[in-house]
Tab-separated table of C-alpha atoms in Angstrom:
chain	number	residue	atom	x	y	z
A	30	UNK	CA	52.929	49.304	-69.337
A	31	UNK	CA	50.358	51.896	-70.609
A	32	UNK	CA	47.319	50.100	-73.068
A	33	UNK	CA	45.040	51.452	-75.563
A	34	UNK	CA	42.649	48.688	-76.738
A	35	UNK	CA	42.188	46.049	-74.337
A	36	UNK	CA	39.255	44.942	-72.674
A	37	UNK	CA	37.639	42.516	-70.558
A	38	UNK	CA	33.821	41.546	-70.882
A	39	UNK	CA	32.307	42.168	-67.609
A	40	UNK	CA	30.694	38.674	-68.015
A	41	UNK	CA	33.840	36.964	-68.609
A	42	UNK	CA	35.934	37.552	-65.654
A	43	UNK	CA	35.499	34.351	-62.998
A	44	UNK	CA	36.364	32.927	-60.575
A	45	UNK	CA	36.105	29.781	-58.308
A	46	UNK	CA	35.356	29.647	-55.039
A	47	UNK	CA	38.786	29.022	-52.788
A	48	UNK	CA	39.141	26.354	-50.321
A	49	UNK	CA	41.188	26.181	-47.273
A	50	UNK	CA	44.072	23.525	-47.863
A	51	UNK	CA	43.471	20.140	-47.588
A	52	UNK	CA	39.434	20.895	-47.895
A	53	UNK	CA	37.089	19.674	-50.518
A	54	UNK	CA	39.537	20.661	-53.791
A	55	UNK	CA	42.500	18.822	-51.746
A	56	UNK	CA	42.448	15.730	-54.138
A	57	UNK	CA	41.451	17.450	-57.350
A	58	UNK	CA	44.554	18.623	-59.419
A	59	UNK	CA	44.541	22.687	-60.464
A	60	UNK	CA	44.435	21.856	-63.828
A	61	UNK	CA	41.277	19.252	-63.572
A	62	UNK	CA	40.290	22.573	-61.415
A	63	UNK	CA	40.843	24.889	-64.555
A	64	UNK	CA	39.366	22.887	-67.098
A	65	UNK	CA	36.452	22.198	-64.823
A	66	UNK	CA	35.639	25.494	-63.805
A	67	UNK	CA	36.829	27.795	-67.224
A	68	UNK	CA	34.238	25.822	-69.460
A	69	UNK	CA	31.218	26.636	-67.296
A	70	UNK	CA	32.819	29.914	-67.096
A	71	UNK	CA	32.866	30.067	-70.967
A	72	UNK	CA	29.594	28.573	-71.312
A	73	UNK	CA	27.931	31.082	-68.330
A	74	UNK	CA	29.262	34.021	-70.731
A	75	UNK	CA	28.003	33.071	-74.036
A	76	UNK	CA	31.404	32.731	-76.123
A	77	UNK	CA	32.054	30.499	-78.135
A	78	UNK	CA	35.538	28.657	-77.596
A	79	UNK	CA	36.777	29.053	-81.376
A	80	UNK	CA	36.462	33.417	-80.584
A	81	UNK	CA	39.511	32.210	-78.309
A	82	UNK	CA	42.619	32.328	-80.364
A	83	UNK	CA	45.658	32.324	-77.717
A	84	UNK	CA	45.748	30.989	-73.995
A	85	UNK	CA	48.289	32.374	-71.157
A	86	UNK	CA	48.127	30.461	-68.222
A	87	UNK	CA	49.576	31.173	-64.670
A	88	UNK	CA	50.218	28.443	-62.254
A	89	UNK	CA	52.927	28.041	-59.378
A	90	UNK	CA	52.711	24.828	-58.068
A	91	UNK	CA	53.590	21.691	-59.988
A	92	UNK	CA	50.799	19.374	-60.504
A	93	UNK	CA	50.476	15.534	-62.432
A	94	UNK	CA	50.416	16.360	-66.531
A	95	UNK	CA	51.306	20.253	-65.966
A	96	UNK	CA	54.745	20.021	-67.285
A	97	UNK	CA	52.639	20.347	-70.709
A	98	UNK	CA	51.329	23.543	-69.631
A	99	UNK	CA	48.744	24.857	-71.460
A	100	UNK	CA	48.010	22.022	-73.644
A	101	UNK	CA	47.251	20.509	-70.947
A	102	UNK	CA	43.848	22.447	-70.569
A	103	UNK	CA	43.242	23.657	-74.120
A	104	UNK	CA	42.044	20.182	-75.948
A	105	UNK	CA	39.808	19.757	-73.181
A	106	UNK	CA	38.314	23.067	-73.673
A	107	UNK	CA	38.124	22.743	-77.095
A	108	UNK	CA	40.890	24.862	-78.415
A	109	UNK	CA	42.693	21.809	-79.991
A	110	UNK	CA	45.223	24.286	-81.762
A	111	UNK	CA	45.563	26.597	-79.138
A	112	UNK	CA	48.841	27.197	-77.462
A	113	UNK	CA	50.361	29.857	-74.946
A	114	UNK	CA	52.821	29.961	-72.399
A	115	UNK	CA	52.880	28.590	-68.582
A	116	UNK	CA	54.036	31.833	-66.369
A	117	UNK	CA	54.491	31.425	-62.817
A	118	UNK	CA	55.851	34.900	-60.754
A	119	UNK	CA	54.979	33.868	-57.016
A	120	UNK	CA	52.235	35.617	-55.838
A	121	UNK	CA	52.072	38.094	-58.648
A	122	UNK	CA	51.538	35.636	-61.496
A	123	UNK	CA	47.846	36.882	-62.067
A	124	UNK	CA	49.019	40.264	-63.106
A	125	UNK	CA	51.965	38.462	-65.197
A	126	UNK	CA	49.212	36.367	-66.974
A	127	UNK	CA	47.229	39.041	-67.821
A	128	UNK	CA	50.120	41.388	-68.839
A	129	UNK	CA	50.675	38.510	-71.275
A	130	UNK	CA	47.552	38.461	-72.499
A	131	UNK	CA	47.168	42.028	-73.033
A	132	UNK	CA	50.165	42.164	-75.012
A	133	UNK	CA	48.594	39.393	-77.734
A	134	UNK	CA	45.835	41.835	-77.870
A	135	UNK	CA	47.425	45.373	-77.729
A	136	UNK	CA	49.886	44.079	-80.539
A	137	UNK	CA	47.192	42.617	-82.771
A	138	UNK	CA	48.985	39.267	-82.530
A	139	UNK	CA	45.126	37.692	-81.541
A	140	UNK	CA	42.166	39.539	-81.288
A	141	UNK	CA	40.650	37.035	-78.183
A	142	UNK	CA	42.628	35.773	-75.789
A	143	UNK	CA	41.817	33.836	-72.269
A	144	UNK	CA	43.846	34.714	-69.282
A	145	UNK	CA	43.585	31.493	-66.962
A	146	UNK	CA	45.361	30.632	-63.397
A	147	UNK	CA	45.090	28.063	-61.184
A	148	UNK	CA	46.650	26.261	-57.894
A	149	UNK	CA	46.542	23.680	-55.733
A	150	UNK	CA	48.583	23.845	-52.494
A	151	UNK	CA	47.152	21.072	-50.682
A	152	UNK	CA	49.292	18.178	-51.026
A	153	UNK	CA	51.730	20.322	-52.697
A	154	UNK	CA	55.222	18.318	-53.916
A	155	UNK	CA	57.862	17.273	-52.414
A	156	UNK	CA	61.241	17.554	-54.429
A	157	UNK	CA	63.544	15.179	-54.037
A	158	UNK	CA	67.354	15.984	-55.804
A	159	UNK	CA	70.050	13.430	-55.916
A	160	UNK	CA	73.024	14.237	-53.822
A	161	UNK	CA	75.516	11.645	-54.329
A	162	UNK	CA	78.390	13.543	-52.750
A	163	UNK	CA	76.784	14.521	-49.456
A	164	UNK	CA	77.280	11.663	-46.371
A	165	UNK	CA	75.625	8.492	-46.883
A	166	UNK	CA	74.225	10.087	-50.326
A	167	UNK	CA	71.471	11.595	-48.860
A	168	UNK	CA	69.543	13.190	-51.049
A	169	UNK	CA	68.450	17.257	-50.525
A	170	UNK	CA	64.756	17.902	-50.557
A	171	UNK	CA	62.300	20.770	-50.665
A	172	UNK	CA	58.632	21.007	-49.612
A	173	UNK	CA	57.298	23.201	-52.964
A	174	UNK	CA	54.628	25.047	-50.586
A	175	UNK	CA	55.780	25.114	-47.275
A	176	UNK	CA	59.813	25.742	-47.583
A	177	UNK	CA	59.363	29.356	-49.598
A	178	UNK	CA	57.275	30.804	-46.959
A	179	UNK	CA	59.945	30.041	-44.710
A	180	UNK	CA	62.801	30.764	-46.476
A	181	UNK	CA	63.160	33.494	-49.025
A	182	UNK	CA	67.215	32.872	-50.398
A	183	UNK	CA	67.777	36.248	-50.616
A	184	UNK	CA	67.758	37.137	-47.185
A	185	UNK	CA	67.039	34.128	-45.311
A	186	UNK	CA	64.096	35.337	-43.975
A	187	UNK	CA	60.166	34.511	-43.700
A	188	UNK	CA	56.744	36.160	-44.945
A	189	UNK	CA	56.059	36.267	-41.504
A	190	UNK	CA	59.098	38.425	-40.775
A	191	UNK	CA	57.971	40.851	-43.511
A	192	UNK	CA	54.797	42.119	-42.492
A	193	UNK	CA	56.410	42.002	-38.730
A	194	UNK	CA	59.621	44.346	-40.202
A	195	UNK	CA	56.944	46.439	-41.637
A	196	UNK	CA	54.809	46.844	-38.435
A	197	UNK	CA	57.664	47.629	-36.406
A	198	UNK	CA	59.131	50.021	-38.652
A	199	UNK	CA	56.161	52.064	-38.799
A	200	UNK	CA	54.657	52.123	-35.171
A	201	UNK	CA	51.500	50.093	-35.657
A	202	UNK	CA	50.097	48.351	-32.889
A	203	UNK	CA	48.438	45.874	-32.429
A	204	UNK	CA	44.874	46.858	-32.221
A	205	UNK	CA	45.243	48.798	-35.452
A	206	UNK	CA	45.988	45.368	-37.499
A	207	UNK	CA	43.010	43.463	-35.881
A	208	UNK	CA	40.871	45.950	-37.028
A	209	UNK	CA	41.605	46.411	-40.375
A	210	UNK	CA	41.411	41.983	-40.277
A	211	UNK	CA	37.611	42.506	-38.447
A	212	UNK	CA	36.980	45.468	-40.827
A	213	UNK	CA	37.651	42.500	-44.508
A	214	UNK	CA	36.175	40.317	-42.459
A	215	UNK	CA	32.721	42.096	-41.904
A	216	UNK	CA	32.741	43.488	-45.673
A	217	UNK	CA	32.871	39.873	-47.035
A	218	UNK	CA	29.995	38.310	-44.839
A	219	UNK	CA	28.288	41.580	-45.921
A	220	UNK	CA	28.312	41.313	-49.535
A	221	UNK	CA	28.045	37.386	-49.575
A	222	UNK	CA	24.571	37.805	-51.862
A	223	UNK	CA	26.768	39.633	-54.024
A	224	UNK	CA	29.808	37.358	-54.845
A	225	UNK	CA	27.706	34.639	-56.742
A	226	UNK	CA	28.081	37.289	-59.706
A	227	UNK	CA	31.407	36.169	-60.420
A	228	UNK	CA	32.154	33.013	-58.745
A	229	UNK	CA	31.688	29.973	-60.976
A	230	UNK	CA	30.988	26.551	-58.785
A	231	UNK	CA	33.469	23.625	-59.226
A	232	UNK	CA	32.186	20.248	-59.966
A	233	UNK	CA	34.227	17.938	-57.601
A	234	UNK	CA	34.379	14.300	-58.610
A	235	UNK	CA	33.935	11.221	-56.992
A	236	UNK	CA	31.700	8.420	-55.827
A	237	UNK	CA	27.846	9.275	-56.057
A	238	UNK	CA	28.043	12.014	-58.263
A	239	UNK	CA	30.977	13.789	-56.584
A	240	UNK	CA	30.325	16.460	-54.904
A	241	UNK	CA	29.522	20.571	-55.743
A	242	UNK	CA	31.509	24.058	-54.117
A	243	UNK	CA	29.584	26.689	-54.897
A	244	UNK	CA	30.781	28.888	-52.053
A	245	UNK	CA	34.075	29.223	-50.127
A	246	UNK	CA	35.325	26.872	-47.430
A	247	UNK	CA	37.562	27.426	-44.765
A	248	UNK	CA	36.396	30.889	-43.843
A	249	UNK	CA	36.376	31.171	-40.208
A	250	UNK	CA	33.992	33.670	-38.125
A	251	UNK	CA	36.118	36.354	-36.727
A	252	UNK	CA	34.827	38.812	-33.748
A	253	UNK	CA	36.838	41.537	-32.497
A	254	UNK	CA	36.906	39.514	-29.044
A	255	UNK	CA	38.070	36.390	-31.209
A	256	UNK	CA	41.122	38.443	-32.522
A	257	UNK	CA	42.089	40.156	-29.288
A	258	UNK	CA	41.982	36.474	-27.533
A	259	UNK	CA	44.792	35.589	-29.857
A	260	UNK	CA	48.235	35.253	-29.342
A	261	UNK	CA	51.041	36.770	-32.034
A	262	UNK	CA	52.587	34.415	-33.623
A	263	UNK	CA	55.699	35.406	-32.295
A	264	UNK	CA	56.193	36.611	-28.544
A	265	UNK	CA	57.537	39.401	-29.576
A	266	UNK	CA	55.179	40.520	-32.509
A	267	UNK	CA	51.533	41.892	-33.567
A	268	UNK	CA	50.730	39.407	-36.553
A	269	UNK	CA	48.416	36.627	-34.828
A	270	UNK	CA	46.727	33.620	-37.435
A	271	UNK	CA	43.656	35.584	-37.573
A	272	UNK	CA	45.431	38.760	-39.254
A	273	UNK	CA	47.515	36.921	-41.733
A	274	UNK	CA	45.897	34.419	-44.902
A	275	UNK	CA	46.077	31.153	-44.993
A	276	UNK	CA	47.209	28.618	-48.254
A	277	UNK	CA	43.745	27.614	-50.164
A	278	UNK	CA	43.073	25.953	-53.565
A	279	UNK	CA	40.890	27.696	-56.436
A	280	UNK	CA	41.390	29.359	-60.345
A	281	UNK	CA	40.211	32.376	-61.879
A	282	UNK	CA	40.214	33.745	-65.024
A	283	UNK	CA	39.119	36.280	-67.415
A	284	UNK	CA	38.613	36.971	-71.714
A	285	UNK	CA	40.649	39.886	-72.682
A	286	UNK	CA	39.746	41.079	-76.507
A	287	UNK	CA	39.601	44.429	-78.374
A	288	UNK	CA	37.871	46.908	-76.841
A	289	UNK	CA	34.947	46.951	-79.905
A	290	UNK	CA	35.012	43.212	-79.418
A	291	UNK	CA	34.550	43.030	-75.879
A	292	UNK	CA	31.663	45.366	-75.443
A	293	UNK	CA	30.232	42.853	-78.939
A	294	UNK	CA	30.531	39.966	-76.190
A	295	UNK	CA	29.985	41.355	-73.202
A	296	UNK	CA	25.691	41.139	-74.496
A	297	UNK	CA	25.282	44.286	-72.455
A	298	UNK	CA	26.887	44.050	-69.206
A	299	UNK	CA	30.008	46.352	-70.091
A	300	UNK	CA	33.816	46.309	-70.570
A	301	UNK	CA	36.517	46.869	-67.836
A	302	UNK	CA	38.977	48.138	-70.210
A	303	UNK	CA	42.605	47.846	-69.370
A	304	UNK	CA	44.288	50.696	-68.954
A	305	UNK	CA	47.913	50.057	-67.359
A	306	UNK	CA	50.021	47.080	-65.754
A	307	UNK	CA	53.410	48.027	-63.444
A	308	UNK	CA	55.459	45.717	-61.612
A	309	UNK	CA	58.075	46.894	-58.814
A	310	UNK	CA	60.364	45.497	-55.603
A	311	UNK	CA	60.839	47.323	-52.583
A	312	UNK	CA	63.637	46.829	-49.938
A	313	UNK	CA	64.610	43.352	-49.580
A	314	UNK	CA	62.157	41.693	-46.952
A	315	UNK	CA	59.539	43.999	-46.604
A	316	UNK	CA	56.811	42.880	-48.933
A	317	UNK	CA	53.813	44.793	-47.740
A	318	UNK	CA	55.654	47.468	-48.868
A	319	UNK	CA	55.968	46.597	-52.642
A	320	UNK	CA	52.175	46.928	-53.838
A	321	UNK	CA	52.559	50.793	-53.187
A	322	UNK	CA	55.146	51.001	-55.770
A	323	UNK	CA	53.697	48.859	-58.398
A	324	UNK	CA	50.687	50.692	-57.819
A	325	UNK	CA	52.331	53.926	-58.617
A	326	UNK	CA	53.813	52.021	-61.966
A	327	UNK	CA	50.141	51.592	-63.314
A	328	UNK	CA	48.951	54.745	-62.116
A	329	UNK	CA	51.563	56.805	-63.797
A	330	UNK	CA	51.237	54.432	-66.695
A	331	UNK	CA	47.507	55.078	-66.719
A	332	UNK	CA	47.671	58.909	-66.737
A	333	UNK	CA	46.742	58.639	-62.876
A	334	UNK	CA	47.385	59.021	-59.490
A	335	UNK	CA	44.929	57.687	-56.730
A	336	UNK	CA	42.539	60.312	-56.540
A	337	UNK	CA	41.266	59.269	-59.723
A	338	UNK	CA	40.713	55.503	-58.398
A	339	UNK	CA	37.331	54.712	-57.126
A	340	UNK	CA	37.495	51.108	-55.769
A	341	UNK	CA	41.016	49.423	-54.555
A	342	UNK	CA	41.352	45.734	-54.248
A	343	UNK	CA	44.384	44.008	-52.752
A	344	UNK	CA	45.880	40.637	-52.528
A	345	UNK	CA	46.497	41.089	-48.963
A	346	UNK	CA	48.046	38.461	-46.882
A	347	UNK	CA	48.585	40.114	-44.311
A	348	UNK	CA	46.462	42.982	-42.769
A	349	UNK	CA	49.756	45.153	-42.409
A	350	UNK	CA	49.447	45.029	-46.035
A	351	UNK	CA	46.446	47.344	-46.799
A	352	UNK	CA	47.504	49.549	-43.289
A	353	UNK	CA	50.611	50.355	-44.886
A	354	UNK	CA	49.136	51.024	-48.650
A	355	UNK	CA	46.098	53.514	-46.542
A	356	UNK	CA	48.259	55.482	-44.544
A	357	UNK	CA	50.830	56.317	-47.557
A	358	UNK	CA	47.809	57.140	-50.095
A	359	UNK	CA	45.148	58.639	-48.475
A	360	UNK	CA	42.700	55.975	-49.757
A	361	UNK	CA	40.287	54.794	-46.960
A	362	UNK	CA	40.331	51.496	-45.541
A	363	UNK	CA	36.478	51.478	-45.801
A	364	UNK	CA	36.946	52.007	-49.890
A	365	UNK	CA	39.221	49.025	-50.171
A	366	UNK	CA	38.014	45.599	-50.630
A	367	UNK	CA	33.878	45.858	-50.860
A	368	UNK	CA	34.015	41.767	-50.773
A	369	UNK	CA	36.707	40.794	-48.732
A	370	UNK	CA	39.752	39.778	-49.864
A	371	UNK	CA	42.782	37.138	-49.322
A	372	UNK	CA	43.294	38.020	-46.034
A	373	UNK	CA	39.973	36.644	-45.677
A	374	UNK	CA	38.870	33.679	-47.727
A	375	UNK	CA	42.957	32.141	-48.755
A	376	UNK	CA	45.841	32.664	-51.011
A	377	UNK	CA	45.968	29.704	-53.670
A	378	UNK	CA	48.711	31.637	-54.912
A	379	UNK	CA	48.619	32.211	-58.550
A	380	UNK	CA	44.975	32.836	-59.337
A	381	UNK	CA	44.912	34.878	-56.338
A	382	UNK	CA	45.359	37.848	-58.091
A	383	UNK	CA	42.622	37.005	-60.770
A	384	UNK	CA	39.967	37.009	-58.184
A	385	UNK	CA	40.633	40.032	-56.762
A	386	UNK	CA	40.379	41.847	-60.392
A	387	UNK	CA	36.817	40.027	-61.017
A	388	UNK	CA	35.792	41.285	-57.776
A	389	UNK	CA	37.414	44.699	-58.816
A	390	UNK	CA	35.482	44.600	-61.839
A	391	UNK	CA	31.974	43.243	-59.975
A	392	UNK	CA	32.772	46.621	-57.580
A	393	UNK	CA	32.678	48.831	-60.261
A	394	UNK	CA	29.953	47.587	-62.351
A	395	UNK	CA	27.692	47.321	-59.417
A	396	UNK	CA	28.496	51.238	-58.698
A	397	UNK	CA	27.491	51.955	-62.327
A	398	UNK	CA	31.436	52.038	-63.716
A	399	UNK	CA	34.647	53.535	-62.449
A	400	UNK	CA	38.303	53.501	-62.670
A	401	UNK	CA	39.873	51.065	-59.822
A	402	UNK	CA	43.151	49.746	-59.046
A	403	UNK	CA	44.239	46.474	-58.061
A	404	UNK	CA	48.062	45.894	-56.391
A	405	UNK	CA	49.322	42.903	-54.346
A	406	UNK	CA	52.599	41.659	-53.182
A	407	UNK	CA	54.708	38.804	-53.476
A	408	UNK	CA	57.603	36.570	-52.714
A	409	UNK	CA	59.496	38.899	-50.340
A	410	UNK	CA	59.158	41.724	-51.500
A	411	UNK	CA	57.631	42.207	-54.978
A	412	UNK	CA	54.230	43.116	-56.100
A	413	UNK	CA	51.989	43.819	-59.538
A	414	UNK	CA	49.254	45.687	-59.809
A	415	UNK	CA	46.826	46.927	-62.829
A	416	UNK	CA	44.395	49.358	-63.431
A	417	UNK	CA	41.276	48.724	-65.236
A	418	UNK	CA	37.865	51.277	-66.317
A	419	UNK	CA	34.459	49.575	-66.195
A	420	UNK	CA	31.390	51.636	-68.759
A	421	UNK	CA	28.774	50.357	-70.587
């Protein structure tokens, strides 16, 4: 989907730090999370909350209240007559939020609009159905985190078995994915005086004042002698735990607005402007496949192809991932990623996506504006992707 007057404020795109699962936001609920961390966001950026006329929200795992959605979040914030809807798309449900949001813009339906997601999968549900027919009346249950990385219906198969499917069919070894994993890994201890740009801390509470993130948790130090000392996760295979993400808990979000009314609220820091969204699936079970495709969708949607794109984030969560989208492109590892990524720092799922377009946007601003690309996959083999501009 091509776009002609959307924008993001380069000061208004956020997000919070992510935490591995069951760490410090384990006992906070995603949408405490995204009220908590979207008003200093607001507040950081100088808007007031009655610019904001229109609220998508992404979220993927169930949480206490959420059923409300979005009205949920939007009293608290102080948009008492502000609706929008709830999307969830798997892994991709950043890009769906913001194609949402886009669209209220592009179509003149509101002229402000905030593009919010947020997860929690520690302490994820449990879903419980009544089965009154089966033996004894057992009842059928599902673990709403766990289960789907497992199990994807269509095939019957696992992430896991994706990225493996992928490696296989394309010859590489083993010592190609641990360096790509050491390679995110070095750019995001690298640019950690960087990220504080566009990560918002989260206010925890509790007893004593609570307690404050202002940085992620859960990232482990990774050596090349640490990676090559692990074994694959399967006998037989080249993914090990240190070249594959890991669940985590954390929101993002972002102001999308005209493109004369972002650069009016931006207060000087520039507009990414949006210039295309694409969506695509690949062949059933290979899922680091599907970002290349999607990618092509916004390109071609853009007026583009990648030798027009300057800086390339991905949701990646698994090294494979980024090998794959390299070695069919032509764009270098080494211009991929500047702060890491999810391979890296965790995969809360929906907001995932969100983060890696704030630190798209934090890329391009810091090299003085640029056209860059973000793509990542999801749920088996899907994937969004958009492509934004950053100027004064």
């Amino acid at each position: 989907m091509r776009l002609s007057d959307v924008a993001m404020p380069v000061n208004l795109v956020w997000s919070s730090p992510f935490c591995r699962w069951q760490g410090p936001l384990a006992e906070m609920s995603s949408v405490d999370l995204a009220v908590d961390v979207t008003a200093r966001a607001l507040a950081r950026g100088g808007i007031a909350t009655s610019e904001i006329g229109h609220v998508a929200f992404g979220t993927t795992v169930p949480q206490p209240t959420s059923f409300y959605g979005v009205t949920t979040i939007t009293p608290r914030l102080g948009l008492d007559t502000v609706t929008g809807p709830t999307i969830a798309q798997a892994c991709a449900t950043s890009v769906a939020v913001v194609q949402a949001a886009a669209v209220q813009v592009e179509l003149g339906a509101h002229r402000t609009v905030l593009a919010l997601a947020a997860d929690r999968t520690s302490n994820g549900p449990l879903l419980v159905w009544s089965a009154q027919r089966s033996p004894g009346a057992a009842p059928r249950t599902e673990h709403w985190v766990l289960d789907p990385m497992r199990h994807d219906p269509n095939t019957g198969q696992s992430m896991l078995d994706t990225a493996e499917h992928v490696a296989a069919e394309e010859g590489y070894s083993r010592a190609e994915i641990d360096a790509v994993t050491l390679l995110r890994h070095e750019q995001y201890r690298s640019s950690a005086a960087l990220r504080p740009g566009h990560l918002v801390e989260v206010h925890v509470p509790g007893r004593h004042g609570g307690v404050v993130v202002d940085g992620d948790h859960g990232v482990h130090d990774t050596t090349a002698d640490g990676l090559a000392a692990l074994s694959p996760v399967r006998p037989d295979g080249v993914v090990t735990y240190g070249s594959q993400t890991h669940p985590g808990d954390g929101t993002a979000g972002a102001v999308l607005s005209t493109v004369d009314r972002a650069r009016e609220l931006s207060g000087g820091t520039g507009v990414a402007r949006l210039l295309a969204v694409g969506f695509a699936r690949t062949d059933r079970a290979r899922m680091p496949r599907a970002p290349l495709p999607a990618a092509r969708a916004a390109l071609t949607d853009a007026s583009l192809d990648i030798t027009g794109i300057d800086v390339v984030t991905t949701h990646n969560p698994f090294a494979v991932n980024d090998l794959y989208f390299a070695r069919q492109t032509g764009f270098g590892l080494d211009r991929m990623n500047p702060y890491g990524c999810s391979l890296v720092y965790g995969h809360p799922q929906g907001p995932t996506g969100l983060r890696a377009l704030a630190e798209l946007v934090a890329a391009l601003h810091a090299r003085g504006g640029g056209r860059g690309l973000f793509t990542g996959c999801a749920a088996g083999d899907t994937a969004g992707a958009v492509v934004v501009e950053v100027t004064d």
